[in-house]
XYZ file of C-alpha atoms in Angstrom:
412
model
C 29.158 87.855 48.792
C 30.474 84.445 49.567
C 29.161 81.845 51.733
C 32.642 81.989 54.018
C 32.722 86.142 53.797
C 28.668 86.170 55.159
C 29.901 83.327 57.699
C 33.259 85.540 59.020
C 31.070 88.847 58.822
C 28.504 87.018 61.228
C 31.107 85.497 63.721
C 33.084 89.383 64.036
C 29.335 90.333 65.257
C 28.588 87.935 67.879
C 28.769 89.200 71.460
C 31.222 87.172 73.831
C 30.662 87.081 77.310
C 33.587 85.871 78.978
C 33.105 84.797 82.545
C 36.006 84.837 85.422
C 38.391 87.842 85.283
C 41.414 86.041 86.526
C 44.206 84.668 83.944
C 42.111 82.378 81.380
C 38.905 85.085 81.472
C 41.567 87.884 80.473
C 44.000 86.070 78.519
C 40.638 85.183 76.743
C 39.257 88.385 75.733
C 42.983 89.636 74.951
C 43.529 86.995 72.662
C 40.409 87.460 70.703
C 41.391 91.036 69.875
C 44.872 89.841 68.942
C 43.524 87.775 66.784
C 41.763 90.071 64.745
C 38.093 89.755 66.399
C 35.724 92.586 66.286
C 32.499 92.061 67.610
C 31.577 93.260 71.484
C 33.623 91.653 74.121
C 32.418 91.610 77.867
C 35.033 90.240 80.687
C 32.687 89.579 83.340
C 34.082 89.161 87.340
C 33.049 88.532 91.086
C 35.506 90.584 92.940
C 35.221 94.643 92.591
C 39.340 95.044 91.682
C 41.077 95.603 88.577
C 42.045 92.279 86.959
C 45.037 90.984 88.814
C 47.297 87.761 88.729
C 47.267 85.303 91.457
C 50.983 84.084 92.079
C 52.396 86.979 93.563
C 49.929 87.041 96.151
C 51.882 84.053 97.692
C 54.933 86.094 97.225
C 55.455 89.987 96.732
C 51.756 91.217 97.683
C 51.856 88.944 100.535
C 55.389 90.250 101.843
C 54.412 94.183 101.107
C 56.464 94.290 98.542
C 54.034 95.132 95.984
C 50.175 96.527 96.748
C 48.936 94.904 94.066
C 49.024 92.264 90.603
C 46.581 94.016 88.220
C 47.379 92.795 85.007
C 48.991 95.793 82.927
C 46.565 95.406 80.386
C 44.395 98.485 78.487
C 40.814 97.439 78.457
C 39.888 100.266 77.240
C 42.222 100.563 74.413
C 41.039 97.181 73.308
C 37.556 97.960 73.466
C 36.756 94.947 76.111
C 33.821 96.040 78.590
C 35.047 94.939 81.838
C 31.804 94.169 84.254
C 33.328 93.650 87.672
C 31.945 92.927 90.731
C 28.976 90.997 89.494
C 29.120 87.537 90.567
C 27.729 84.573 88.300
C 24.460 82.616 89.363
C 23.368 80.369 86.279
C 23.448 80.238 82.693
C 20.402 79.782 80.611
C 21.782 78.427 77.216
C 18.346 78.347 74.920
C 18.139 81.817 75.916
C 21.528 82.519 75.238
C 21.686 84.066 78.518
C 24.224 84.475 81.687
C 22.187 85.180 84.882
C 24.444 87.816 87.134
C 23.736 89.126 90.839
C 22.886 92.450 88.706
C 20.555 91.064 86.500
C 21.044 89.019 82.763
C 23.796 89.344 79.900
C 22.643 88.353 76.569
C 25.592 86.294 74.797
C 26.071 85.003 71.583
C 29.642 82.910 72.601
C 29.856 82.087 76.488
C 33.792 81.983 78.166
C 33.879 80.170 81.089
C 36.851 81.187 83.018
C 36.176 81.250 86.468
C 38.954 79.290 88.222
C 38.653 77.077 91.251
C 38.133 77.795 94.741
C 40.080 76.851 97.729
C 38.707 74.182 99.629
C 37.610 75.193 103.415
C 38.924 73.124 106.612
C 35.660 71.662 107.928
C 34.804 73.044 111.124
C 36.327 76.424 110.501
C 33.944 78.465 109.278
C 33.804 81.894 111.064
C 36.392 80.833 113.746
C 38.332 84.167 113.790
C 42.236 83.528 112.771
C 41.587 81.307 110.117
C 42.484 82.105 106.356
C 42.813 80.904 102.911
C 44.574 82.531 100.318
C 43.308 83.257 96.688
C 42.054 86.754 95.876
C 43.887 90.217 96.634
C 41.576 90.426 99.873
C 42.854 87.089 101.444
C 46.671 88.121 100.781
C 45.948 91.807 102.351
C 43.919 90.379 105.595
C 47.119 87.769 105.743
C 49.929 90.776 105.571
C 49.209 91.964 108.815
C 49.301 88.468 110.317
C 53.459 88.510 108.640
C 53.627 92.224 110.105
C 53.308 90.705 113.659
C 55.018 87.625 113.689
C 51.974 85.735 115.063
C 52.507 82.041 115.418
C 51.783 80.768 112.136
C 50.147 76.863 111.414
C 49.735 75.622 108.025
C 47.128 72.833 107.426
C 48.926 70.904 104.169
C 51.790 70.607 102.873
C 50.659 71.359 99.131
C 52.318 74.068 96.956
C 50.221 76.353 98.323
C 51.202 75.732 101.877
C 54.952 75.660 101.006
C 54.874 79.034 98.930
C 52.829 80.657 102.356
C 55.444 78.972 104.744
C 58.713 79.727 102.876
C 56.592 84.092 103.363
C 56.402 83.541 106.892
C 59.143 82.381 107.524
C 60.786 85.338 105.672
C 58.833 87.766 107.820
C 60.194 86.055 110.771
C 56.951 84.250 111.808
C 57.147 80.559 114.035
C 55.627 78.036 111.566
C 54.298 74.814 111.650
C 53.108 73.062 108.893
C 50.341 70.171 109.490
C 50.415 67.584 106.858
C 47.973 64.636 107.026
C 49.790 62.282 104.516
C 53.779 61.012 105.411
C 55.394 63.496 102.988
C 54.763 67.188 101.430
C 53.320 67.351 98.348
C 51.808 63.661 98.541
C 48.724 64.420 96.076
C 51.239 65.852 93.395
C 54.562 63.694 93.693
C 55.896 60.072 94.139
C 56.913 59.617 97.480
C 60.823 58.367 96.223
C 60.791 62.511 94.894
C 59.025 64.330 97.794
C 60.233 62.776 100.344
C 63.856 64.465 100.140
C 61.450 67.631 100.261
C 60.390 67.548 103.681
C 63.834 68.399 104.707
C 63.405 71.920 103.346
C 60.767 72.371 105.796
C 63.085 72.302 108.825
C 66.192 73.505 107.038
C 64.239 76.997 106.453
C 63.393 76.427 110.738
C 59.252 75.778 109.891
C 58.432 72.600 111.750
C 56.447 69.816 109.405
C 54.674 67.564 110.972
C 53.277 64.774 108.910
C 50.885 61.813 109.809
C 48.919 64.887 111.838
C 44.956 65.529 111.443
C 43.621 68.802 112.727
C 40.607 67.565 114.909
C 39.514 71.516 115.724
C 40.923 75.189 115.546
C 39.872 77.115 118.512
C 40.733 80.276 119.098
C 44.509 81.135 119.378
C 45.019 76.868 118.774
C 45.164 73.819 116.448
C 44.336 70.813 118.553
C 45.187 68.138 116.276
C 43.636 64.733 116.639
C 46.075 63.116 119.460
C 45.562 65.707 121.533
C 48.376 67.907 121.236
C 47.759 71.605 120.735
C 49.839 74.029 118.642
C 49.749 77.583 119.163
C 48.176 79.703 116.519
C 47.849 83.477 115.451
C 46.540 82.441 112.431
C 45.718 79.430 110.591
C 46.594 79.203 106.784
C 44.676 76.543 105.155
C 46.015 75.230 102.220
C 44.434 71.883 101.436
C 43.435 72.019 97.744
C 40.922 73.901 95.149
C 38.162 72.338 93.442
C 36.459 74.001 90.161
C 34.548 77.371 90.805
C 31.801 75.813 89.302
C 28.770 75.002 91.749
C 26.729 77.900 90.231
C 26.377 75.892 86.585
C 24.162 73.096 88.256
C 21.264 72.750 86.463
C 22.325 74.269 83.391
C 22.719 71.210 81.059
C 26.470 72.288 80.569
C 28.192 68.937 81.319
C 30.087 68.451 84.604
C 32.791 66.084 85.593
C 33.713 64.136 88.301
C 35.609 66.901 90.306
C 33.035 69.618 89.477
C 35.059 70.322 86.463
C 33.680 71.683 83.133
C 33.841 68.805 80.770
C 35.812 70.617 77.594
C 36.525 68.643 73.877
C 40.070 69.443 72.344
C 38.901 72.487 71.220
C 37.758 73.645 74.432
C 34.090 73.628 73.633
C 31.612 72.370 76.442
C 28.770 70.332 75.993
C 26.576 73.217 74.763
C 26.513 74.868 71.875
C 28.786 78.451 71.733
C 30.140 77.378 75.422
C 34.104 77.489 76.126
C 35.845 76.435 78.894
C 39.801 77.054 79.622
C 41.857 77.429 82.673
C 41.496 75.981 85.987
C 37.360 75.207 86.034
C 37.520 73.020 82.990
C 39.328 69.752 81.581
C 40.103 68.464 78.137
C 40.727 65.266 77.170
C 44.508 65.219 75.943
C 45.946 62.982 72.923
C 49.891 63.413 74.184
C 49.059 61.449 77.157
C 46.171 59.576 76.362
C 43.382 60.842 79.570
C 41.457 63.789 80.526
C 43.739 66.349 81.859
C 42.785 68.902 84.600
C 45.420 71.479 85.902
C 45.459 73.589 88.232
C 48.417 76.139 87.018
C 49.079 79.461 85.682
C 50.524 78.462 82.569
C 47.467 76.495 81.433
C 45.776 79.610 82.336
C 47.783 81.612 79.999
C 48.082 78.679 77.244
C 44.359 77.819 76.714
C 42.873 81.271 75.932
C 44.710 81.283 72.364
C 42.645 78.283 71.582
C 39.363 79.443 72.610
C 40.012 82.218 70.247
C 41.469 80.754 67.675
C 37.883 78.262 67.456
C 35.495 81.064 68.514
C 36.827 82.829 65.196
C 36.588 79.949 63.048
C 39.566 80.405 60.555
C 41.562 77.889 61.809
C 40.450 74.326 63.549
C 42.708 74.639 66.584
C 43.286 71.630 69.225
C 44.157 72.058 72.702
C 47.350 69.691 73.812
C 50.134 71.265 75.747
C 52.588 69.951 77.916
C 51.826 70.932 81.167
C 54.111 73.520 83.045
C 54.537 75.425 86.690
C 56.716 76.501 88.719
C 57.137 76.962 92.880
C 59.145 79.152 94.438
C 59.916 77.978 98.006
C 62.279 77.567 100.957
C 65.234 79.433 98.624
C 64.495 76.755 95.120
C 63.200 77.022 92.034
C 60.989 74.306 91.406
C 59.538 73.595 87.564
C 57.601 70.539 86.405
C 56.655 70.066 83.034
C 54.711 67.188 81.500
C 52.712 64.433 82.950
C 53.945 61.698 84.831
C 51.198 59.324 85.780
C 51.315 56.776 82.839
C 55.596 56.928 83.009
C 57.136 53.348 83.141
C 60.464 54.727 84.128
C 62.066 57.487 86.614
C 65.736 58.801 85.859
C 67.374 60.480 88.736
C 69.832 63.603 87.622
C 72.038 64.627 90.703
C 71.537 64.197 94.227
C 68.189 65.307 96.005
C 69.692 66.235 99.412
C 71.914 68.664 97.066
C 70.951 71.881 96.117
C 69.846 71.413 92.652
C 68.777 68.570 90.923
C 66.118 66.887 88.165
C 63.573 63.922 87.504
C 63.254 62.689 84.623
C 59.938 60.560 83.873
C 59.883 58.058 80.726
C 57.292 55.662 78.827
C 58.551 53.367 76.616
C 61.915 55.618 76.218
C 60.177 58.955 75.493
C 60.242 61.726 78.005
C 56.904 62.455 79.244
C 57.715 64.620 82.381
C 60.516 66.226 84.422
C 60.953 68.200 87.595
C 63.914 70.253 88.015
C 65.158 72.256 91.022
C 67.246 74.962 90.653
C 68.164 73.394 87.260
C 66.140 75.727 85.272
C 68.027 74.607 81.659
C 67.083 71.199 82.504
C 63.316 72.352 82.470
C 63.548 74.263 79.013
C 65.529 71.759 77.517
C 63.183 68.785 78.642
C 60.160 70.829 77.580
C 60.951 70.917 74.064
C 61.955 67.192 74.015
C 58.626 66.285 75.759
C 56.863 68.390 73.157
C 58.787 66.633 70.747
C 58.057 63.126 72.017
C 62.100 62.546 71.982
C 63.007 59.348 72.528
C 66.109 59.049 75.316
C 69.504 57.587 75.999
C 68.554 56.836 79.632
C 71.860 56.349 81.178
C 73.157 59.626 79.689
C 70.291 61.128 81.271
C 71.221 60.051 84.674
C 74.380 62.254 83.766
C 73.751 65.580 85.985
C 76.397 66.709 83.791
C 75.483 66.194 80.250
C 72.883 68.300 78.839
C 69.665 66.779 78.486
C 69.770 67.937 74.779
C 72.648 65.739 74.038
C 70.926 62.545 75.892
C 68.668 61.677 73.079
C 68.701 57.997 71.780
C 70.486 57.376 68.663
C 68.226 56.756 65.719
C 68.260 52.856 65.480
């Protein structure tokens, strides 16, 4: 037998214990069978339901449209051991061990998958009214709140607290959406772009107010910090998500400096046989020359492939997408793909107090990023050119009406 055969023969043995059931922990263990892997596979998660996806609990679940997200995925057919409500304390790498609520699980390959968690409103804790929403259980204690119409206040303006607003409003609830910076979105967007956002807000009737710090939440109130009170049923706090990763402290598995698992290219961690994808982890990206760490489905669903690809060892696989999402809010579409920090140029396409229009971000005449709303061939046209590291024609870009695959430069 061959060195490589005994080396392939030993990986399809190893046990991997992948850890976080959401997107990335799924996606993981589902890609590792599609790839041809045969050894045990254990999806480890905190919360007691099925597997489920989060977006729609902003949306469908939260509306009663749907009861549920589980993913429609056969566990069983794929021979993955799903080990659910057991909630991860430590890991123990020279032991090769994962310490659970419900005792250890011997690994041989460790997944980390497991997300980020909203941040908390400080102050809040056990005040009755107040929410956040994440998991199946937030969205279903929420549903009654749309049910009754309660006076509704939303502390930030994120994408979170836009998705939750545009719901309420659709169920008919009075909202008002508390936003400490002067626009939505002011963590994700340049102001020039989010600005014409904030007329959304009152166009759908939700009132934003911006420049406005919550100084308490008593019951039935927001008292914000000049004074003035707002009536609230219930308080939706929406103010960010840091790395689900407090529980790996003191395990020598390298941490940045938002909590976040510190992953190579490939996804490995600082440990031997330790992966990180999705939400808890970042990876240093070559397209746009820093550390990336994203918070979206899509890298959720992207990353997995890699982790399997290197945990199987046939091919050397690097991890450098172009980052995607998508909002749906106040009646738009909203997509963003790429990265626009390092741009050196922004390209307007149509007017931004119209119903549809795109962004265009560029360095050095390449497209790096580009937000579109309600211009969804915009978005899959600009994707493949920032994949492709296109070089553009920027005054035909600033033509709403040209297709962005026809703005290209012309090879000098």
């Amino acid at each position: 037998m061959s060195e490589q055969t005994q080396q392939q023969g030993t990986s399809q043995t190893r046990r991997v214990v992948v850890v976080g059931a959401g997107m990335a922990g799924v996606q993981t263990a589902v890609a590792l069978r599609e790839q041809g892997f045969t050894g045990p596979v254990t999806l480890i998660g905190a919360e007691p339901h099925q597997p489920y996806d989060r977006p729609p609990l902003s949306k469908a679940v939260l509306l009663g449209k749907a009861e549920n997200s589980a993913f429609e995925v056969d566990f069983e057919a794929l021979d993955i051991e799903l080990a659910l409500g057991r909630e991860a304390l430590g890991v123990r790498p020279a032991d090769r061990e994962l310490d659970t609520e419900t005792g250890p699980v011997p690994y041989d390959v460790l997944v980390l998958a497991t997300g980020a968690e909203p941040i908390t409103l400080p102050g809040t804790e056990g005040v009755p009214g107040v929410h956040l929403l994440r998991t199946l259980d937030d969205a279903e204690r929420l549903r009654p709140v749309l049910v009754r119409q309660h006076d509704v206040v939303v502390v930030g303006a994120g994408w979170i607290g836009a998705e939750f607003a545009t719901a309420a409003r659709e169920a008919g609830c009075a909202v008002t959406v508390v936003e400490a910076a002067d626009r939505p979105l002011a963590g994700a967007l340049p102001a020039e772009v989010a600005v014409p956002m904030a007329a959304w807000y009152a166009g759908s009737g939700a009132d934003l107010r911006t420049h406005a710090r919550v100084a308490r939440v008593e019951p039935g109130a927001v008292v914000l910090d000049d004074g003035s009170q707002l009536p609230a049923g219930a308080v939706v706090v929406g103010i960010g998500a840091r790395p689900a990763t407090a529980w790996l402290t003191g395990s020598g598995i390298e941490l940045g400096p938002h909590g976040e698992v510190l992953a190579d290219d490939r996804l490995r961690t600082s440990v031997p046989d330790v992966y990180a994808v999705g939400d808890c982890a970042s990876f240093p990206s070559g397209r746009y020359g820093e550390r990336l760490l994203i918070h979206h489905w899509d890298n959720a669903l992207q990353g997995p492939r890699t982790v399997a690809a290197n945990i199987l060892g046939e091919t050397d696989a690097v991890y450098d997408p172009v980052p995607y999402f998508w909002s749906e809010q106040f009646g738009r579409f909203v997509q963003y793909a790429g990265h626009h920090a390092a741009a050196d140029r922004m390209v307007w396409r149509g007017d931004p107090s119209g119903p549809s229009w795109s962004v265009c971000w560029l360095r050095e005449g390449r497209l790096v990023a580009l937000l579109a709303v309600g211009r969804p061939r915009d978005l899959a046209q600009g994707r493949r050119l920032i994949e492709a590291g296109q070089e553009m024609d920027a005054d035909a870009l600033a033509d709403p009406a040209r297709p962005l695959k026809n703005a290209t430069a012309v090879p000098r």
